[in-house]
Tab-separated table of C-alpha atoms in Angstrom:
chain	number	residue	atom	x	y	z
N	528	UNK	CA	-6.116	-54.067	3.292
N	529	UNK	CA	-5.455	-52.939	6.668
N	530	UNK	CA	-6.892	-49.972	8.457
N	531	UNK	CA	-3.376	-48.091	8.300
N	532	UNK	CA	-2.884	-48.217	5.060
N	533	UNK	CA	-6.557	-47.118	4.263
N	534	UNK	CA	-5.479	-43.921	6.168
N	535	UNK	CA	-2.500	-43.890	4.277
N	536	UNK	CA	-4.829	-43.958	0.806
N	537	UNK	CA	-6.860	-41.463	1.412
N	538	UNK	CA	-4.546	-39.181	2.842
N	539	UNK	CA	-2.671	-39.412	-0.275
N	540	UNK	CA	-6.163	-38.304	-2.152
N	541	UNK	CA	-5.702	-35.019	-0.936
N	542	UNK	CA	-3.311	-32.491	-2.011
N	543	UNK	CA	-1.005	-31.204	0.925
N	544	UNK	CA	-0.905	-27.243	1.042
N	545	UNK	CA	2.774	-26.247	1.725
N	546	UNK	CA	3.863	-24.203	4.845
N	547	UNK	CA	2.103	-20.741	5.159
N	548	UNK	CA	0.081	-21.319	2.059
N	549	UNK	CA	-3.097	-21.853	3.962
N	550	UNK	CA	-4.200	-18.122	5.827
N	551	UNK	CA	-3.791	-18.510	9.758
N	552	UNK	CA	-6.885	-15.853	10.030
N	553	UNK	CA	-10.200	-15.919	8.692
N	554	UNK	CA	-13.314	-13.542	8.845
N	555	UNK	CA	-14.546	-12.811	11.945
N	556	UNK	CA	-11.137	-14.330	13.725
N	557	UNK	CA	-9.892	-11.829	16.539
N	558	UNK	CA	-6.295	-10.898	16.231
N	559	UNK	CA	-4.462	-8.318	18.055
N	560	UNK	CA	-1.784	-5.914	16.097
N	561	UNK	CA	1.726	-6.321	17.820
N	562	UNK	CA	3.642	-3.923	19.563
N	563	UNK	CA	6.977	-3.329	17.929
N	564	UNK	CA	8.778	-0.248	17.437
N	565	UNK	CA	11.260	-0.911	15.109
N	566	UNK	CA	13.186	1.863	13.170
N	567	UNK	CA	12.762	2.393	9.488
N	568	UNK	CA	10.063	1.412	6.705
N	569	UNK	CA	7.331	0.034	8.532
N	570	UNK	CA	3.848	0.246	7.149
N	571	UNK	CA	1.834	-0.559	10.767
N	572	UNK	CA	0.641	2.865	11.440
N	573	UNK	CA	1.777	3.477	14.897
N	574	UNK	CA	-1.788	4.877	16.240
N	575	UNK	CA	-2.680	0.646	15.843
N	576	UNK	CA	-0.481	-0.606	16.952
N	577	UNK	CA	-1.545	-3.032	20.186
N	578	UNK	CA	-4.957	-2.764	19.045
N	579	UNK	CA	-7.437	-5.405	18.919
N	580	UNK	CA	-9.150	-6.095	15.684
N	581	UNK	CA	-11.595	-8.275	13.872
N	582	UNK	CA	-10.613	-9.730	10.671
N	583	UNK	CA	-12.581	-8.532	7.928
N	584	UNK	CA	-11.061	-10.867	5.023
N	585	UNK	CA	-8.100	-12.316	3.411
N	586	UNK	CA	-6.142	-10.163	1.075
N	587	UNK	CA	-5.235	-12.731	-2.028
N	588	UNK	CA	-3.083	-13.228	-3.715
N	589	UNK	CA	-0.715	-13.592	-1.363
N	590	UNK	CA	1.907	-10.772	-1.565
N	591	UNK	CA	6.104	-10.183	-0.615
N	592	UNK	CA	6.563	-8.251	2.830
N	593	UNK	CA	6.409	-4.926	1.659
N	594	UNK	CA	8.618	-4.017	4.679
N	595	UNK	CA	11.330	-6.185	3.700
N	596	UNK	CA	10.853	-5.085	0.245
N	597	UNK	CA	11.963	-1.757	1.282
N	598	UNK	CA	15.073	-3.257	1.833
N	599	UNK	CA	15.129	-4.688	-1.508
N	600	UNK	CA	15.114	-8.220	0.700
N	601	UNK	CA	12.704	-11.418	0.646
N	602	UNK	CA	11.782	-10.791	-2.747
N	603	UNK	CA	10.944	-14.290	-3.134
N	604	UNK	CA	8.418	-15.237	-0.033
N	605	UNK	CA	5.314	-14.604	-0.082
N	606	UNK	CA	2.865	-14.612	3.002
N	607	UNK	CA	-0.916	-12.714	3.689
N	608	UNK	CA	-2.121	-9.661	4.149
N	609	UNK	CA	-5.004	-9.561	6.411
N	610	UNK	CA	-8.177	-6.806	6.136
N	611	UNK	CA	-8.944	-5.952	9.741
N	612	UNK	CA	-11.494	-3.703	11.503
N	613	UNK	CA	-10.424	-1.669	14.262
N	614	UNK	CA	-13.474	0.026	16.185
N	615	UNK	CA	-12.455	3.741	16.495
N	616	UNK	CA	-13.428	3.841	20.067
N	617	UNK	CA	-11.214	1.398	21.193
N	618	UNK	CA	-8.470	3.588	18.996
N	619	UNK	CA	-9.137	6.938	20.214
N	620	UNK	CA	-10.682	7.361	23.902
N	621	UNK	CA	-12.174	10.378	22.894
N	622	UNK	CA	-13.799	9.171	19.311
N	623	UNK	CA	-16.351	11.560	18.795
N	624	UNK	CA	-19.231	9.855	16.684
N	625	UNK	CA	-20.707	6.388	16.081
N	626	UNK	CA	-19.650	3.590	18.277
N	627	UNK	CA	-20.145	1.362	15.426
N	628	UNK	CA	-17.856	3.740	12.991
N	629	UNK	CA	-14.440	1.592	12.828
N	630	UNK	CA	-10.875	1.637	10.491
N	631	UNK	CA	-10.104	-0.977	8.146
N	632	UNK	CA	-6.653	-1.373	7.471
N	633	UNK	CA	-4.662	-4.375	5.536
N	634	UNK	CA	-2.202	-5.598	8.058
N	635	UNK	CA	0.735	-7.994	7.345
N	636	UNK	CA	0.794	-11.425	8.897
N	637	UNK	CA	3.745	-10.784	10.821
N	638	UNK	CA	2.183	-7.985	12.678
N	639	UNK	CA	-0.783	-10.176	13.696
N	640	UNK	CA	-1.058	-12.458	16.733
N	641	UNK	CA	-4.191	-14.878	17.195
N	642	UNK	CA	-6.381	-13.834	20.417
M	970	UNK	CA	-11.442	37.485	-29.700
M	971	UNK	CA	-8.838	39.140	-31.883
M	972	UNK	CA	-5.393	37.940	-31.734
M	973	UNK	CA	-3.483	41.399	-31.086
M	974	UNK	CA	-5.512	41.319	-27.996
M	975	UNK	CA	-3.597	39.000	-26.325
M	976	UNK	CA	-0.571	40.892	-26.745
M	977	UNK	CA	-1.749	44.090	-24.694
M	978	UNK	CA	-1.755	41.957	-21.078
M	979	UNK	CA	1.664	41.979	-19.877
M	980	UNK	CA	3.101	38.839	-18.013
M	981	UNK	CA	6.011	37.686	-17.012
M	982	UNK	CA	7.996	35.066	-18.954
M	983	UNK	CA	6.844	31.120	-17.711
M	984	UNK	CA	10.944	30.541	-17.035
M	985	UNK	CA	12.740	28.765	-13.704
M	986	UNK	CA	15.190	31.159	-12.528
M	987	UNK	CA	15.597	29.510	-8.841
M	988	UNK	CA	18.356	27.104	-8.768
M	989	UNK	CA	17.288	23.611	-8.742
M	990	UNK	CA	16.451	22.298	-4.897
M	991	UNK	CA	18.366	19.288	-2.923
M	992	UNK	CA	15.604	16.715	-4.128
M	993	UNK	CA	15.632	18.299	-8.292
M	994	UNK	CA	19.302	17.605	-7.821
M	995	UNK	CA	18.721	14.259	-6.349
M	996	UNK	CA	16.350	13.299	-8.666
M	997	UNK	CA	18.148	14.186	-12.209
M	998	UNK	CA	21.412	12.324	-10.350
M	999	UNK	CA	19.481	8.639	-9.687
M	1000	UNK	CA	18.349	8.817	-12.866
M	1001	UNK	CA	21.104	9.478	-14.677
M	1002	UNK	CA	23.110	7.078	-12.911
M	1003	UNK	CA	20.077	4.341	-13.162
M	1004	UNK	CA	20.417	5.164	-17.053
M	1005	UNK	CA	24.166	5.068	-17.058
M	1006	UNK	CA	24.121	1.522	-15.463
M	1007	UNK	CA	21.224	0.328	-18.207
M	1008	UNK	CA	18.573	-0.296	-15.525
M	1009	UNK	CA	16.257	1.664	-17.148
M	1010	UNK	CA	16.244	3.637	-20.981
M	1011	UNK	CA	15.182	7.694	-20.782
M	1012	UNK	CA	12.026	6.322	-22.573
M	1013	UNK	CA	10.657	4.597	-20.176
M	1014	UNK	CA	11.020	7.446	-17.649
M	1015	UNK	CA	8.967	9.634	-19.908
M	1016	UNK	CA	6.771	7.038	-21.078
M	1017	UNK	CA	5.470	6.524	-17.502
M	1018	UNK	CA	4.996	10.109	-17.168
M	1019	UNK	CA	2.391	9.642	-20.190
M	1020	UNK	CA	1.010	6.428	-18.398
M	1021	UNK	CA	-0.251	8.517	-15.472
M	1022	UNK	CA	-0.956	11.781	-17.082
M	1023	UNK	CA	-3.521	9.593	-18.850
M	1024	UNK	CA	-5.086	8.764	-15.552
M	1025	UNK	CA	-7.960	11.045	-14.606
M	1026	UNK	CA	-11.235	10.911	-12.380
M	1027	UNK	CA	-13.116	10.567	-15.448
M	1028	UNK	CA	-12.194	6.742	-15.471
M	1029	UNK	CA	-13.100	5.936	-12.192
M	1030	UNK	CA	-16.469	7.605	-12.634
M	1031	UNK	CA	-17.207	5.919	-16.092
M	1032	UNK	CA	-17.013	2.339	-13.427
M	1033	UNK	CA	-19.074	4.185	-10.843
M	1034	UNK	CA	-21.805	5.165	-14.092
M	1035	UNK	CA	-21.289	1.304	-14.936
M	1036	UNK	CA	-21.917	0.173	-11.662
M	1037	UNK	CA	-25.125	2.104	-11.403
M	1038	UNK	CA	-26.884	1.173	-14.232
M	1039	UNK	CA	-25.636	-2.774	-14.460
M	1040	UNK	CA	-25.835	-4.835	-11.339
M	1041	UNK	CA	-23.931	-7.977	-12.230
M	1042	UNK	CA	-20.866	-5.743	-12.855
M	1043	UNK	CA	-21.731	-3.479	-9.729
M	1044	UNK	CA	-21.005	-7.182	-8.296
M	1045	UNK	CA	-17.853	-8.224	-9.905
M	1046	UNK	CA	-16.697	-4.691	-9.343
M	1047	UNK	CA	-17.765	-5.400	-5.525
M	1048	UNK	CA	-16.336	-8.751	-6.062
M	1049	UNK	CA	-12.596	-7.923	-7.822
M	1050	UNK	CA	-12.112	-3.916	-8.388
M	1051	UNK	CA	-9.263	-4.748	-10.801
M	1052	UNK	CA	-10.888	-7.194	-12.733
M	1053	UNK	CA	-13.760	-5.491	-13.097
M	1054	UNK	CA	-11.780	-1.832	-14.442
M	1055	UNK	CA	-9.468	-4.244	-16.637
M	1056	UNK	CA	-13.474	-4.971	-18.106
M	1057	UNK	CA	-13.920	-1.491	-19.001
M	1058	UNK	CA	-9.925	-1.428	-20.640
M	1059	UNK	CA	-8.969	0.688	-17.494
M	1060	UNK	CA	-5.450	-1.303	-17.055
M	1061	UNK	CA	-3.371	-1.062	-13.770
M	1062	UNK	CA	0.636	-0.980	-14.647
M	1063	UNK	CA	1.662	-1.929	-11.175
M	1064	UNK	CA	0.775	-4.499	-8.647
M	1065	UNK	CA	-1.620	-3.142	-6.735
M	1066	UNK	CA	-5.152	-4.717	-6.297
M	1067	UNK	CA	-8.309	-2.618	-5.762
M	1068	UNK	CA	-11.238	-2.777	-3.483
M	1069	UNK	CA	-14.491	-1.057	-4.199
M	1070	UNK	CA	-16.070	0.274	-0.880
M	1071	UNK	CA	-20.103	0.857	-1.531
M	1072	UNK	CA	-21.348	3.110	0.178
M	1073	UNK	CA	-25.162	2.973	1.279
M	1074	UNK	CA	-27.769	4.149	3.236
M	1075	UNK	CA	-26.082	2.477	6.923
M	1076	UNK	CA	-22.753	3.162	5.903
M	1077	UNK	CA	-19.944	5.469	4.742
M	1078	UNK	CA	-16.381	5.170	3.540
M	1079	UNK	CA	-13.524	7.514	3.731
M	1080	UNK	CA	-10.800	6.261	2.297
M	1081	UNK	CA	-7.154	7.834	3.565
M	1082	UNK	CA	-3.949	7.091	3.707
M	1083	UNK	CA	-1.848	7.996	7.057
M	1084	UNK	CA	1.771	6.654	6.182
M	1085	UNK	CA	1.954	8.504	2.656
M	1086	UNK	CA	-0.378	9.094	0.181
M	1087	UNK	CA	-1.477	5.751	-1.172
M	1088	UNK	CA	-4.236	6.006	-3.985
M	1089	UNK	CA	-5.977	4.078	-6.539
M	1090	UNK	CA	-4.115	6.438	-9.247
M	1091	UNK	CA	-4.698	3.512	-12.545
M	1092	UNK	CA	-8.745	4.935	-12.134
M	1093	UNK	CA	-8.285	8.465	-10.344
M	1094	UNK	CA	-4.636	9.915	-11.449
M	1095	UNK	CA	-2.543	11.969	-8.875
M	1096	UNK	CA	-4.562	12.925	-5.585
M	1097	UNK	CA	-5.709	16.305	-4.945
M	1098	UNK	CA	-2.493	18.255	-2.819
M	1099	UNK	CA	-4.776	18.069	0.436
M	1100	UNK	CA	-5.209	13.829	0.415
M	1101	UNK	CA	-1.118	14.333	0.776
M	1102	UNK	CA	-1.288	16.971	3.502
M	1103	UNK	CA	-1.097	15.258	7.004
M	1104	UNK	CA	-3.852	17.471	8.463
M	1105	UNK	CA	-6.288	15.359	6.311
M	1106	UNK	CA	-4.010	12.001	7.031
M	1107	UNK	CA	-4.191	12.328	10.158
M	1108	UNK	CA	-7.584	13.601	10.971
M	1109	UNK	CA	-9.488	11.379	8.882
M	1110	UNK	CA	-8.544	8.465	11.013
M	1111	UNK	CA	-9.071	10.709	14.355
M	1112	UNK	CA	-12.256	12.198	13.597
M	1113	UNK	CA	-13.907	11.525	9.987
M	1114	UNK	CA	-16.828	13.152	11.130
M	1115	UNK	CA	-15.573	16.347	11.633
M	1116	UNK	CA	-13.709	16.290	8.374
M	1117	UNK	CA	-16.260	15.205	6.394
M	1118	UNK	CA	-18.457	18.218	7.795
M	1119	UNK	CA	-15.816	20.233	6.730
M	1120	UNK	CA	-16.654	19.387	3.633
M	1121	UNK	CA	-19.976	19.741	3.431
M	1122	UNK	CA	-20.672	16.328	4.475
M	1123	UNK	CA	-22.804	15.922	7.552
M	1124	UNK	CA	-23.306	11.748	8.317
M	1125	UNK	CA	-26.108	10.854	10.232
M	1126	UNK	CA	-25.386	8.860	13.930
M	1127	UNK	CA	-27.137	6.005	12.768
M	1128	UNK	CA	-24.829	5.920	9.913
M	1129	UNK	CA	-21.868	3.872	10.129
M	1130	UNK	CA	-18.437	5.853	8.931
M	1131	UNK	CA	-15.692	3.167	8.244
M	1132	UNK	CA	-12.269	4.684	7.184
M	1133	UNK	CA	-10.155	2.290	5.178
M	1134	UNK	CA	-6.094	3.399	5.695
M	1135	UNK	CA	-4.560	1.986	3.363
M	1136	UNK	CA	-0.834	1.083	3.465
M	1137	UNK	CA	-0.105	-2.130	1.620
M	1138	UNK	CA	-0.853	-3.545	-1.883
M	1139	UNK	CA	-4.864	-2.750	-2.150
M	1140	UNK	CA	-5.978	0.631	-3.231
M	1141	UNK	CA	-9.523	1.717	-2.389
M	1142	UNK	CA	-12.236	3.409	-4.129
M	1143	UNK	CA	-15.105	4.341	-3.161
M	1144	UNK	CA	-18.463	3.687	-4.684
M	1145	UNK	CA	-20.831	7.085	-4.357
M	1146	UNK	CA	-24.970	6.179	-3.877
M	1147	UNK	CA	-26.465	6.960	-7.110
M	1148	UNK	CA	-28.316	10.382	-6.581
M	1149	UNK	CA	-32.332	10.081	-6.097
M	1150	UNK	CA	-34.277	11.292	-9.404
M	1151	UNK	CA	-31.432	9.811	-11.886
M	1152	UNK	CA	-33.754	7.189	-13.559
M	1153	UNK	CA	-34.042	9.443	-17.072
M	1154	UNK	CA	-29.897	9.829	-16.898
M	1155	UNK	CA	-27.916	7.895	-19.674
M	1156	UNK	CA	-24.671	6.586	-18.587
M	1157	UNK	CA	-22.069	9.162	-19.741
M	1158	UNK	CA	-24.732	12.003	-18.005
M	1159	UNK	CA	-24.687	9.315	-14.708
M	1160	UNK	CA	-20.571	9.497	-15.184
M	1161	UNK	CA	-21.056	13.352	-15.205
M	1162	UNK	CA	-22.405	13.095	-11.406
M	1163	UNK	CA	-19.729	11.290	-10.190
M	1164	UNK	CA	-16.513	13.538	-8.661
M	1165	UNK	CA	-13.274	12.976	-7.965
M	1166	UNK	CA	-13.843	13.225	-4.105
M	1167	UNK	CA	-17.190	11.295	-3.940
M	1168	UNK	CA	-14.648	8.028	-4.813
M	1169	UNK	CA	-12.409	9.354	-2.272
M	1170	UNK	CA	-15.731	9.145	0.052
M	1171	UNK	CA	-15.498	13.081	1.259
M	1172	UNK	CA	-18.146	14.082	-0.621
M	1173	UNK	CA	-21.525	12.351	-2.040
M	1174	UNK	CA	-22.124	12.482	-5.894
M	1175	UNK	CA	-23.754	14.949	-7.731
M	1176	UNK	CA	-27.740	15.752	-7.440
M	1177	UNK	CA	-29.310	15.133	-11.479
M	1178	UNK	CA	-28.837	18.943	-11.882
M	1179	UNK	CA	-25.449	18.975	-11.507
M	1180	UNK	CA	-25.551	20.524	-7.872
M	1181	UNK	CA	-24.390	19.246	-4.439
């Protein structure tokens, strides 16, 4: 047996996770919140939006865009939610209190962009 | 108390004589029409109704007893909020999942919600008028601190305040310390402690008299 096809056999040992089934983010990955400003149901508070933020966890099981479910669209795909932290001094220049007090928030994957 | 007595205070008759507002209207026409297309039966409507006037704090403070006085389900409870309630026959009729925050001595949770007025309703019910108010949406994020003061609630500096906003499929609920001096409590007098707004993380729980 060739070395190819030894590649070939154990490659085939291993299940193959389909297209946006395995998270992009993981704990402790930095992400940054986009900056949209679309019109209509949108569930990024506004106050984040641009914000940097640490990821806190992955929200299973994966869940439908609830954005697009608002629509009553894309009922059928499924992608993550992502728990973030936000540091509230980086939100709000004039946080008064802890600069270790943050917001946690569960943020949609399409809002999220790797750092 | 005799029963003619209740006859000498006068009141007024418990009658609607406004007409109905834009959103009654509204309201009786979608479902009437979602009836009239056989989306839904008038049962169900009502049946819901039941579903979440059935819903009350007292749930979410028998888990909160539970978790105090049994640590492997303070840890699945940590671990899967849902599956842990679903334990204690507390059932959720939508699709929401829910995450316990603990609070402790370094930290403190608030838990809001800023675009409406999210909340873990299968183990609290409806939320008190003010968690819908956007004063309290929109100051909890801004400055926790200061609301939390307001009510009552004075968090050390050294203490961290995290404020979950929640907005998507997870509901939150806090999880109150257990009071100091509770040792000699049973359960259901543990449950007693625990309010409505210590899960929502604005207040702490109940000392073992009863007091704040």
């Amino acid at each position: 047996m060739n070395e190819l096809s030894q590649n070939d056999l154990s490659k085939s040992e291993q299940p193959v996770a389909a297209l946006g089934e395995i998270p992009a983010f993981g704990p402790g990955d930095q992400v940054r919140i986009l900056t949209r400003s679309p019109i209509g149901h949108y569930r990024v508070p506004s106050y984040l939006r641009g914000q940097r933020a640490t990821v806190l966890s992955v929200v299973r099981p994966r869940a439908i865009d609830n954005e697009e479910e608002g629509y009553g669209k894309n009922a059928g795909w499924k992608g993550y939610y992502y728990r973030i932290a936000v540091p509230m001094a980086s939100i709000w220049s004039s946080y008064n209190g802890s600069s270790s007090d943050r917001l946690q928030i569960d943020i949609f994957e399409t809002w999220l962009a790797g750092e | 108390m005799a029963h003619s007595e209740h006859h000498h205070h006068s009141h007024s008759e418990i009658s609607n004589t406004s007409a109905p507002s834009y959103f009654d209207v509204m309201e009786a026409a979608v479902q009437e029409l979602l009836i009239e297309k056989g989306l839904i039966k008038p049962g169900e409507i009502r049946r819901q109704i039941e579903v979440l006037d059935s819903r009350t704090p007292a749930l979410g403070a028998k888990v909160v007893a539970r978790a105090w006085i049994d640590p492997e389900f303070r840890q699945r409870l940590l671990e899967n909020g849902r599956a842990a309630c679903e334990e204690l026959d507390i059932s959720f009729y939508d699709d929401t999942q829910l995450v316990v925050l603990e609070n402790t001595p370094r930290v403190h949770n608030l838990v809001v919600c800023t675009l409406c007025s999210c909340y873990p309703r299968p183990v609290l019910g409806l939320p008190p008028d003010w968690y819908k108010l956007k004063p309290y949406r929109a100051r909890a994020v801004y400055e926790p601190r200061a609301v939390l003061a307001e009510f009552g609630t004075h968090v050390p500096d050294d203490v961290e305040v995290r404020v979950s906003d929640s907005t998507a499929m997870v509901r939150y609920l806090v999880l109150p310390m257990r009071p100091e001096s509770t040792e000699h409590l049973n359960e259901e007098q543990l449950a007693a402690l625990v309010t409505r707004d210590s899960m929502i993380g604005v207040v702490p729980a109940l000392n073992s008299d009863g007091g704040v």
